[in-house]
Short mmCIF file of C-alpha atoms in Angstrom, two decimals:
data_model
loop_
_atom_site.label_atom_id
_atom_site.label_comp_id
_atom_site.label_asym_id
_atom_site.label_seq_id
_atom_site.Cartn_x
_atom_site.Cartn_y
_atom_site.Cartn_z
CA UNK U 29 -1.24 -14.00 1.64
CA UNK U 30 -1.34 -11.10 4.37
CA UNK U 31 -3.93 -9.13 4.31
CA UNK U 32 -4.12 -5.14 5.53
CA UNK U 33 -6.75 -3.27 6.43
CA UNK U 34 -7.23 0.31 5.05
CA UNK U 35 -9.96 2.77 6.78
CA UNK U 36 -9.54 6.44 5.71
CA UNK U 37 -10.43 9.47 6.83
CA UNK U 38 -13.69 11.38 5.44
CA UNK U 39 -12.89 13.33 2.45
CA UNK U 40 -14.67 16.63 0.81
CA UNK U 41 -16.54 14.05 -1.54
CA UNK U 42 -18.81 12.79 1.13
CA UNK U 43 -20.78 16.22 0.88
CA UNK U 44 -22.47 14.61 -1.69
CA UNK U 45 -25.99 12.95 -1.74
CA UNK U 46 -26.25 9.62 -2.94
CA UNK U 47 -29.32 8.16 -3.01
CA UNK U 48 -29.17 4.68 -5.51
CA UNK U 49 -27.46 1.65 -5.69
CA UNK U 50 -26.04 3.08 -9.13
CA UNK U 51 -24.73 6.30 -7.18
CA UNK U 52 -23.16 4.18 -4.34
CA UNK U 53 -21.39 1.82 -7.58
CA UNK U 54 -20.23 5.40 -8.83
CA UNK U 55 -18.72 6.47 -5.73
CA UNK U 56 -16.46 3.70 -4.84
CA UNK U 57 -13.30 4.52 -6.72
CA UNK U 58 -13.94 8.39 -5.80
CA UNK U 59 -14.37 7.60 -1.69
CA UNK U 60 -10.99 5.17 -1.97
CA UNK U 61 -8.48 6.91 -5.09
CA UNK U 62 -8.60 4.12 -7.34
CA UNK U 63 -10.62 1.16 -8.56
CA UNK U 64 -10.28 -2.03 -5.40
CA UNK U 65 -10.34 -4.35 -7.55
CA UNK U 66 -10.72 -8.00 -5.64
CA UNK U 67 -11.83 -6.37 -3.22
CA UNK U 68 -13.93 -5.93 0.28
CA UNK U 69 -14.96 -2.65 0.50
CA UNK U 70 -16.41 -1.87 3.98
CA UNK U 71 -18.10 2.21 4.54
CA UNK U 72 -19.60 3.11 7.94
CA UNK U 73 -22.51 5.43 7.74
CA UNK U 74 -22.28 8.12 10.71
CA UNK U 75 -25.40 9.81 12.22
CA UNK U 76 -29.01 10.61 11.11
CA UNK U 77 -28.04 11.96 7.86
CA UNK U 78 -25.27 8.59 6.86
CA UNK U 79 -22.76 10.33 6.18
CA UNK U 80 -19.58 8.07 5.35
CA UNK U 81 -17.19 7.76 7.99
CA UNK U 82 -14.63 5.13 7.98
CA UNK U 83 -13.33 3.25 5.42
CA UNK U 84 -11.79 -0.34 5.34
CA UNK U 85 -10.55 -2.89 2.27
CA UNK U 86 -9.37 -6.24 2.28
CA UNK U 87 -8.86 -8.71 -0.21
CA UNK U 88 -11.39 -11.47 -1.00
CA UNK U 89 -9.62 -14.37 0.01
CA UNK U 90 -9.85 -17.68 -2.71
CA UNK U 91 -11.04 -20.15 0.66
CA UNK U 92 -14.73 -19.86 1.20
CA UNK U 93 -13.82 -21.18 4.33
CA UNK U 94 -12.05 -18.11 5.76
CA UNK U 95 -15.10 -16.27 5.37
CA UNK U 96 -16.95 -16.65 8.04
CA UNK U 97 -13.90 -15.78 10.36
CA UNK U 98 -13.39 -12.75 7.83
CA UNK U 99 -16.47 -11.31 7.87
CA UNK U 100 -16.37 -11.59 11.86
CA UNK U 101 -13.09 -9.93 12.24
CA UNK U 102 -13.67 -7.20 9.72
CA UNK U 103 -16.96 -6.35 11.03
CA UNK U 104 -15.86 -6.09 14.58
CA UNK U 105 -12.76 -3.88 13.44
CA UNK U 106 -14.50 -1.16 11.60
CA UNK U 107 -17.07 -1.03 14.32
CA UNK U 108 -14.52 -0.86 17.12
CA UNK U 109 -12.60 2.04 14.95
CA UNK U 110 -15.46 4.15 14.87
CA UNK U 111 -15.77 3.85 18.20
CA UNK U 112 -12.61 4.55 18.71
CA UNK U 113 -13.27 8.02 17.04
CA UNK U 114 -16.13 8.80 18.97
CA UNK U 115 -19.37 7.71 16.93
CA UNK U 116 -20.62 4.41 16.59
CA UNK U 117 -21.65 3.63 13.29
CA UNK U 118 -25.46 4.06 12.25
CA UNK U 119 -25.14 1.76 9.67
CA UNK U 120 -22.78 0.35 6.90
CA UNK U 121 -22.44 -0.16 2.79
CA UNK U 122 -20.75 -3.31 1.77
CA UNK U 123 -19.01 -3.48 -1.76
CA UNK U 124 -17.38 -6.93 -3.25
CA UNK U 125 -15.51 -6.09 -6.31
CA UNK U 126 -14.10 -9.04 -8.26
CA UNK U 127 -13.93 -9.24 -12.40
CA UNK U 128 -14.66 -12.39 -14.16
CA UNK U 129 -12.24 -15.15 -14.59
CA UNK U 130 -12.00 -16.85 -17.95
CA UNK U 131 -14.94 -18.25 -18.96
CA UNK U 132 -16.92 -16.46 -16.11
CA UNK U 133 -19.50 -14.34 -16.47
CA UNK U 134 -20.13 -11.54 -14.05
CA UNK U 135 -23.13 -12.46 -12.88
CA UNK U 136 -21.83 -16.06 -11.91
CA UNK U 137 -19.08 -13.60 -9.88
CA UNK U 138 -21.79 -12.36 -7.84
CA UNK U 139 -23.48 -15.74 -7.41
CA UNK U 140 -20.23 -16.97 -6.18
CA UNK U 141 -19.97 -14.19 -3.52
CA UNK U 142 -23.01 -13.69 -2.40
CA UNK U 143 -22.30 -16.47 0.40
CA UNK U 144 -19.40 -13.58 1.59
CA UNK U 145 -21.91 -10.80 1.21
CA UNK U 146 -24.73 -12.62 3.70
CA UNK U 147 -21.65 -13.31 6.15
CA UNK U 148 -20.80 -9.60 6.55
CA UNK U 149 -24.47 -8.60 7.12
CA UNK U 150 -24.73 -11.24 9.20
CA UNK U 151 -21.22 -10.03 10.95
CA UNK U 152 -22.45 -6.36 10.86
CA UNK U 153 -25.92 -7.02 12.05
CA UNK U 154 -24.87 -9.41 15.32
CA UNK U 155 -23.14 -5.94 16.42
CA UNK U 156 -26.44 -4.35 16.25
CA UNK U 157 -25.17 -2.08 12.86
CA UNK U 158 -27.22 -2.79 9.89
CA UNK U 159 -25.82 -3.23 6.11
CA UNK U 160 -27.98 -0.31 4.29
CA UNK U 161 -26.81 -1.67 0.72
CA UNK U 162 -24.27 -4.77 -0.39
CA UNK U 163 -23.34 -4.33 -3.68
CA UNK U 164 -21.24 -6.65 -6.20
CA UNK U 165 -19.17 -5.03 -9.04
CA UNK U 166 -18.04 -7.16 -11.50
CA UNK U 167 -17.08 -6.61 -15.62
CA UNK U 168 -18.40 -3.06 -15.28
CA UNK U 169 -22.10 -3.89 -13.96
CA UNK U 170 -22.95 -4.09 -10.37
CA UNK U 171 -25.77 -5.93 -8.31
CA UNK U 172 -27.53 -5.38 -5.26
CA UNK U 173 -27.53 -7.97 -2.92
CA UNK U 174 -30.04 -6.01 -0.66
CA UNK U 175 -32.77 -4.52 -3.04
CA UNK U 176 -35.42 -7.20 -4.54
CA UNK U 177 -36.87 -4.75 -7.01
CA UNK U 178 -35.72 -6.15 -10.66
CA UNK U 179 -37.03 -2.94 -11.97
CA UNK U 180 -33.93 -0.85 -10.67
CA UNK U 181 -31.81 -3.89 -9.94
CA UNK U 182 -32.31 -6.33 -12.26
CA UNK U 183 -31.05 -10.05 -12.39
CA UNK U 184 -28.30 -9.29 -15.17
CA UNK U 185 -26.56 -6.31 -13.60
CA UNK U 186 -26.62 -2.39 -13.75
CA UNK U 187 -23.81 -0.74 -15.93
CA UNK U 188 -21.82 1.26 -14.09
CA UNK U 189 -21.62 4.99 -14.94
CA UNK U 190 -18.83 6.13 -17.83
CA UNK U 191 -15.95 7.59 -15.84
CA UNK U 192 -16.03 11.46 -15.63
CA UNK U 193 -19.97 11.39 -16.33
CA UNK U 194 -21.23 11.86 -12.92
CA UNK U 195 -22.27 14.15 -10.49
CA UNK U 196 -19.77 12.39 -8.03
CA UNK U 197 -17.24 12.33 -10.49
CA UNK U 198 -17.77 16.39 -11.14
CA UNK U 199 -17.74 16.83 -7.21
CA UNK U 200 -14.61 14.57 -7.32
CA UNK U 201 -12.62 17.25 -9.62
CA UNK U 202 -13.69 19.80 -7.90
CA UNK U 203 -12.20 18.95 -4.82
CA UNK U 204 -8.88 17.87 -6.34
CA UNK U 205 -9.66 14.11 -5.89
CA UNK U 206 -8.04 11.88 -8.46
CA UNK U 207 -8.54 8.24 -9.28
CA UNK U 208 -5.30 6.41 -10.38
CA UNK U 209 -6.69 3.50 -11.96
CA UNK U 210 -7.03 0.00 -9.82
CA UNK U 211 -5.18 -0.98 -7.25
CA UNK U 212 -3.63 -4.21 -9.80
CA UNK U 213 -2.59 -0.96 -11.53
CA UNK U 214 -0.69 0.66 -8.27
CA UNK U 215 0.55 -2.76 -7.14
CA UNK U 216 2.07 -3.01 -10.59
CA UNK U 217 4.42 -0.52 -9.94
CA UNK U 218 6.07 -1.83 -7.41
CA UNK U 219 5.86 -5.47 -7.89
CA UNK U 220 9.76 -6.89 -8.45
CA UNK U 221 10.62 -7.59 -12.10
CA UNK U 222 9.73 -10.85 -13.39
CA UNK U 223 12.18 -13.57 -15.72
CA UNK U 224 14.17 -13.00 -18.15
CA UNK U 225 14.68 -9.44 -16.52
CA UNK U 226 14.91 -10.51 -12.79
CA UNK U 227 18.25 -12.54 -13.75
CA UNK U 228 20.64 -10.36 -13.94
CA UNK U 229 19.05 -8.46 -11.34
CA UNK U 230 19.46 -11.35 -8.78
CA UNK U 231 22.86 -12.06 -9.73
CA UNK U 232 23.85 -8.57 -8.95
CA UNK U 233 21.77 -8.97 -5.59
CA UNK U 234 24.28 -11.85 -5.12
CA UNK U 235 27.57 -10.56 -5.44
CA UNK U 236 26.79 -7.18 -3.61
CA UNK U 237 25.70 -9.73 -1.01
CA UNK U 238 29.37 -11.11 -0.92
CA UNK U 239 31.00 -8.24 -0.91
CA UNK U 240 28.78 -5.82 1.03
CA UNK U 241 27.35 -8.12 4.14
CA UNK U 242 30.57 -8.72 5.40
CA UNK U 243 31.57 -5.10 6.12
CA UNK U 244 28.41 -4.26 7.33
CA UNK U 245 28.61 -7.48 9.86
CA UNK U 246 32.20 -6.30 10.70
CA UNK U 247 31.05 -3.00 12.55
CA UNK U 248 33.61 -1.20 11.65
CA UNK U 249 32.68 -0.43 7.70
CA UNK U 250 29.29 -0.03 9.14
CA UNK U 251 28.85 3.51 9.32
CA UNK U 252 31.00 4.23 5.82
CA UNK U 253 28.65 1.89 3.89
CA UNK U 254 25.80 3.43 4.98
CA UNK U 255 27.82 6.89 3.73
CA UNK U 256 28.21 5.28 0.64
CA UNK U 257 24.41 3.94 -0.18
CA UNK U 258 23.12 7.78 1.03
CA UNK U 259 25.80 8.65 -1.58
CA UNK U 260 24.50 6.91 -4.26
CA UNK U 261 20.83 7.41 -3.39
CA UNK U 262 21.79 10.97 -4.11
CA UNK U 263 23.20 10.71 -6.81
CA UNK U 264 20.42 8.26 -8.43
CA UNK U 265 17.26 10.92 -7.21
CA UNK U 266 19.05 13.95 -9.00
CA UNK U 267 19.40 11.16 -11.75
CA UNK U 268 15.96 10.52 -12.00
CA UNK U 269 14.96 14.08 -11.47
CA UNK U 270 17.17 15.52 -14.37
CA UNK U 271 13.91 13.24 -16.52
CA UNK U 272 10.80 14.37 -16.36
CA UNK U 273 8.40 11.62 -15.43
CA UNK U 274 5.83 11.70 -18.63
CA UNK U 275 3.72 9.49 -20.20
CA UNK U 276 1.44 6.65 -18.54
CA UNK U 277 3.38 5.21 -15.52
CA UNK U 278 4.44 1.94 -17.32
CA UNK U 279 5.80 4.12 -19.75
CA UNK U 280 7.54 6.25 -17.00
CA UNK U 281 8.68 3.65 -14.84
CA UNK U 282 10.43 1.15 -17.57
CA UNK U 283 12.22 4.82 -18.10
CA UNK U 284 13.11 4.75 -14.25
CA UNK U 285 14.66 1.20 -14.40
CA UNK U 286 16.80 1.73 -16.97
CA UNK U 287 17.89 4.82 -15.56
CA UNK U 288 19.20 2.74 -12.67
CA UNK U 289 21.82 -0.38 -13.23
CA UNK U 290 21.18 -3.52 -11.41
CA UNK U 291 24.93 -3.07 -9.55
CA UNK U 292 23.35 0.02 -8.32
CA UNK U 293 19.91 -0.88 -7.59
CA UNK U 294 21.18 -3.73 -5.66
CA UNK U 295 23.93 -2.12 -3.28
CA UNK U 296 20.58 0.61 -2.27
CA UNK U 297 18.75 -2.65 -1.50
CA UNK U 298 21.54 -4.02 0.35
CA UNK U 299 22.29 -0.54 2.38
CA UNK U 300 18.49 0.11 3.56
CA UNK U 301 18.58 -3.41 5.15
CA UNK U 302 20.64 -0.88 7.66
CA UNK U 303 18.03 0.89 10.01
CA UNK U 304 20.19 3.71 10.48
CA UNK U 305 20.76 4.42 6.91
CA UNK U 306 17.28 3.81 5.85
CA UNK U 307 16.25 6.50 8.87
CA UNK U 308 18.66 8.78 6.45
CA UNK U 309 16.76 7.91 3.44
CA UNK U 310 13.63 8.96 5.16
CA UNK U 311 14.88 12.29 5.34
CA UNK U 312 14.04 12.74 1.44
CA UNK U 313 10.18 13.17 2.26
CA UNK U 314 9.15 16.81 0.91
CA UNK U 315 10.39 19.58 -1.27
CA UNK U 316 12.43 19.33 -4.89
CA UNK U 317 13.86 16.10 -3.77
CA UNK U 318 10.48 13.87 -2.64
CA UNK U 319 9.24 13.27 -6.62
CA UNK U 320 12.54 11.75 -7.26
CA UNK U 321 13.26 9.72 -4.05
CA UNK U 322 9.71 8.70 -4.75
CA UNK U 323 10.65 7.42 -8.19
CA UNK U 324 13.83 5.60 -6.58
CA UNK U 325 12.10 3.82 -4.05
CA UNK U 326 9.54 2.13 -6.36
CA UNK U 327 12.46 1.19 -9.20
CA UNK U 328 14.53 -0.13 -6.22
CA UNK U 329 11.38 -1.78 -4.57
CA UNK U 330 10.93 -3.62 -7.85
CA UNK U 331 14.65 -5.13 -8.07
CA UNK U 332 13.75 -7.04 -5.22
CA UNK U 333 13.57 -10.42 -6.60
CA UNK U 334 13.76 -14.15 -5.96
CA UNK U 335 15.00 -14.88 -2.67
CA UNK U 336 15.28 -10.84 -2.06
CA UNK U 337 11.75 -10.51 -2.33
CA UNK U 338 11.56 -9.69 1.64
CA UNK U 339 14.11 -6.76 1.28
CA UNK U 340 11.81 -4.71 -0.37
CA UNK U 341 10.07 -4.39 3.14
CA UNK U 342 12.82 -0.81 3.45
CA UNK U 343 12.07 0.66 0.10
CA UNK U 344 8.63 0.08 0.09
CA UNK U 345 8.16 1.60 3.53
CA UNK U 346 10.37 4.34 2.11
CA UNK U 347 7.89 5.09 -0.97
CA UNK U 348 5.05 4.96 1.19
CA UNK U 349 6.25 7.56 3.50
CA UNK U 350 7.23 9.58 0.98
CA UNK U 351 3.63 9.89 -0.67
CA UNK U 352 2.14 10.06 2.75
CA UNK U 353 4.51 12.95 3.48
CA UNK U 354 3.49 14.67 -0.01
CA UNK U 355 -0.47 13.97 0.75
CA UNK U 356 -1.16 11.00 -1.85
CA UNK U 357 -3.01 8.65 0.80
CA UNK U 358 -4.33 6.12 -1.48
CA UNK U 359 -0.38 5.73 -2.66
CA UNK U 360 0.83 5.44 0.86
CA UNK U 361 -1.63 2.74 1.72
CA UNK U 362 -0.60 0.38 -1.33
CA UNK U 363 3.26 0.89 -0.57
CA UNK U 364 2.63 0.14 3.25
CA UNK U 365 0.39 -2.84 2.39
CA UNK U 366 3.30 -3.93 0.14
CA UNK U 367 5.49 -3.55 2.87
CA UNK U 368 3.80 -5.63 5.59
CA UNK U 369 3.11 -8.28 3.06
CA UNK U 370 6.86 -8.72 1.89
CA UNK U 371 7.86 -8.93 5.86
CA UNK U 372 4.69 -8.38 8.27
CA UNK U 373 7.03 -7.73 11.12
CA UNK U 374 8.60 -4.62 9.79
CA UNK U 375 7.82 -2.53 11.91
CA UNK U 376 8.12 1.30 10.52
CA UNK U 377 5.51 0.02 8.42
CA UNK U 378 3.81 -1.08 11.19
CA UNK U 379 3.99 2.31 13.06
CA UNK U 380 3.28 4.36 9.33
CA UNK U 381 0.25 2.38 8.26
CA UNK U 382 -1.17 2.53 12.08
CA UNK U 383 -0.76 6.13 12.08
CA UNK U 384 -2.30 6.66 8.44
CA UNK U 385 -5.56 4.39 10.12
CA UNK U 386 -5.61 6.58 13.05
CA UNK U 387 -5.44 9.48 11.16
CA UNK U 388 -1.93 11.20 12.93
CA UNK U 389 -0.62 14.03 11.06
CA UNK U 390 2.88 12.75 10.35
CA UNK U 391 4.07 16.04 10.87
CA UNK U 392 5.57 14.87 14.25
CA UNK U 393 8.08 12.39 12.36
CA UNK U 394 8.99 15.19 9.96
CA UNK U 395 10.32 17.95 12.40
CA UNK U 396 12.49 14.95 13.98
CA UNK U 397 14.06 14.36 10.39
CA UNK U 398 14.37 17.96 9.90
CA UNK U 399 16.03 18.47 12.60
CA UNK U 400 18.20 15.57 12.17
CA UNK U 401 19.29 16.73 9.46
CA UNK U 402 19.72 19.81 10.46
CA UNK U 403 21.86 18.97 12.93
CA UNK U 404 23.73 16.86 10.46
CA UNK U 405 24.43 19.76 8.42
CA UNK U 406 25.82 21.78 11.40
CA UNK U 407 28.27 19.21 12.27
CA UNK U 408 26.57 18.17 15.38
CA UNK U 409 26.88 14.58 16.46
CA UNK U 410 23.35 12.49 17.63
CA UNK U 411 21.03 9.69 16.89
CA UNK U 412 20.46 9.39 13.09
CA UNK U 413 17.13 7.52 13.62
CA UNK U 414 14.23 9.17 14.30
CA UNK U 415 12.01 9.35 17.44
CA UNK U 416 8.37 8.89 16.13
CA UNK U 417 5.20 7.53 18.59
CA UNK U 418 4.58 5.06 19.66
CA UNK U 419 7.79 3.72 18.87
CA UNK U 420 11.06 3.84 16.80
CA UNK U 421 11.07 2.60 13.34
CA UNK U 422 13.49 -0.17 12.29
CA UNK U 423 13.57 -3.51 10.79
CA UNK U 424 12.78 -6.39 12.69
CA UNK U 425 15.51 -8.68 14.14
CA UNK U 426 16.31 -12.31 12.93
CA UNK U 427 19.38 -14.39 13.66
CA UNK U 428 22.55 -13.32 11.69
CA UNK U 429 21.12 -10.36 10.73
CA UNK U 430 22.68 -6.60 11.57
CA UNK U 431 20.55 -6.82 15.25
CA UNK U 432 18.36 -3.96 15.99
CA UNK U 433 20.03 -1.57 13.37
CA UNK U 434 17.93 -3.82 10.61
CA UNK U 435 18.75 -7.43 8.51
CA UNK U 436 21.05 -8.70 6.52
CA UNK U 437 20.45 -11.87 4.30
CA UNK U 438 23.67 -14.19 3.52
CA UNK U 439 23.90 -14.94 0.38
CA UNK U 440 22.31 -17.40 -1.60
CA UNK U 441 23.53 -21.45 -1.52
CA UNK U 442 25.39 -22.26 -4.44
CA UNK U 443 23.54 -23.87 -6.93
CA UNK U 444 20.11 -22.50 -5.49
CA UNK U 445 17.89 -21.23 -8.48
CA UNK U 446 16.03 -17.87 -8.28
CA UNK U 447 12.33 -18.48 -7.17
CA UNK U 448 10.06 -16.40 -9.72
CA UNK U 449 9.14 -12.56 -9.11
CA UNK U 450 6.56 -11.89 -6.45
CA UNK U 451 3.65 -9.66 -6.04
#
């Protein structure tokens, strides 16, 4: 599986003091927005004083053999980022976050990755940047794989705090900082359906394939099917904004799907794979209209299924730029992640996610949309697609597909059977 690394920017939260392992255990959903669950958690420490700097997460991969090469790579990254900023690091916290598997226990988690933790200090220290604290948090308890004193870290694990009991988690709603559960949780939302509901789904996928691919391919329907998926997209976000999205998000989302057919859903899927007409989409980042293109994006993203499962690549890009665009980071990181794992070459998820790591205001790729738009709404011919450095967004290229405008699958073989949903 592709992984994605994550560092983030400082936020007001790191005006606070922590001075314990237990603090540190405290902090970690706080410093990232929600719980990293299977998880490394990587946290320079800038200057005399510490104070957290960059972030980085990446999931623990299953091979104990691609540690080493991890740890290496990972270590060297964060390092060179800082760097990059200006400030080498002083130091760095480590945090592996895993719960128990059936029949596991969570100390036997941190057993297990304590081979992972010594490879990162070893990483980290071989760059001449020391690992301060290394903690493991696992079933709600955490362990230090640093401290030998079993009188504040003791062999069984250290419950983590209650949520909302804290001094972090005060200074946390204090400076607006939310935590929206674990990142399993954020995933969820915009991981395609699974069987029996992916069926008819897929079949719809299919014959908006047949009829829709061919006009696109012809060049001449081109530019009136791309009219016709803004259209609908429209029409679907002041849909899905005429409901108020209440209740837990399962709760709110299951309302979203059904809100949308599958004949609808699919031809949106089928129009983004169009780079000019997902460009158009973009346009729907801020104001009235961003909650509801928001909401589209992830119900579309999650009618991606079987064979599809790479298509989601557009409206996953699409929901990540949105929430960048509206300020909710730790959303726009999950979405992008998403992205680049359901096609790793896409490349305005490339440019979005570098940009969110280098910490570029994406106001620069806003006034272009604005104005395109603008411009649209005069009348005035010009380039739908935005100009955004260091590069253009579109879809990559494969053969048969639209060329640099984005890609087109053919349909399905006959016969073939749907592969199950994918997260």
């Amino acid at each position: 599986m592709t992984q994605h690394i994550e560092p983030t920017q400082p936020s007001a939260v790191d005006q606070i003091t922590l001075r314990s392992p237990a603090e540190l255990a405290d902090a970690l959903p706080y410093l990232m927005g929600f719980h990293p669950d299977d998880s490394i958690v990587m946290v320079t420490l800038q200057g005399e004083r510490g104070r957290f700097g960059g972030r980085l997460r990446m999931g623990i991969p299953q091979s104990p053999g691609e540690w080493p090469e991890l740890a290496a790579e990972l270590a060297g990254c964060l390092v060179a980022s800082a760097e990059k900023r200006g400030s080498r690091p002083e130091g760095m916290i480590v945090f592996l976050c895993q719960d128990p598997v059936r029949g596991e226990r969570g100390q036997q988690v941190m057993e297990r990755l304590r081979p992972l933790a010594q490879r990162l200090r070893t990483a980290c220290g071989e760059l001449d940047v020391p690992v301060y604290e290394a903690l493991c948090i696992s079933d709600g308890r955490f362990w230090s794989y640093v401290c030998p004193d079993a009188r504040c870290c003791p062999a069984e694990g250290t419950p983590v705090a209650v949520p909302g009991t804290s001094v972090m988690a005060a200074a946390a709603t204090y400076a607006g900082i939310q935590v929206r559960g674990s990142l399993r949780d954020m995933e969820a939302r915009l991981t395609p359906l699974a069987r029996p509901a992916s069926r008819p789904q897929a079949e719809a996928l299919d014959e908006a394939t047949t009829r829709l691919v061919p006009r696109i391919l012809g060049g001449v329907s081109r530019e009136t099917v791309g009219e016709e998926t803004i259209a609908l997209a429209q029409r679907l976000i002041e849909r899905l904004a005429g409901i108020p999205a209440t209740g837990d998000t399962g709760e709110a989302d299951a309302r979203d799907d059904a809100l949308v057919t599958d004949e609808e859903a699919a031809e949106i899927i089928l129009g983004l794979q169009d780079r000019m007409t997902r460009d158009r989409a973009a346009e729907w980042m801020e104001g009235p209209e961003a909650a509801g293109a928001l909401r589209l994006w992830r119900a579309v993203a999650r009618r991606c299924v079987g064979i599809y499962a790479d298509h989601a690549a557009a409206p996953l890009t699409l929901a990540g730029w949105v929430a960048l665009s509206i300020g909710d980071e730790p959303a726009a990181r999950v979405a992008l992640c998403m992205a680049l794992r359901a096609d790793p070459d896409y490349l305005f998820a490339q440019l979005l996610h570098q940009s969110a790591n280098d910490g570029i205001d994406p106001e620069l790729l806003r006034q272009c949309l604005r104005q395109e738009q603008s411009g649209r709404a005069a009348g005035k011919p010009g380039r739908v697609s935005p100009k955004s450095p260091p590069g253009n967004p579109r879809g990559r290229t494969r053969p048969g597909s639209t060329g640099s405008r984005g890609r087109i699958r053919g349909r399905r073989r006959a016969g073939q059977r749907e592969s199950g949903s994918t997260a």
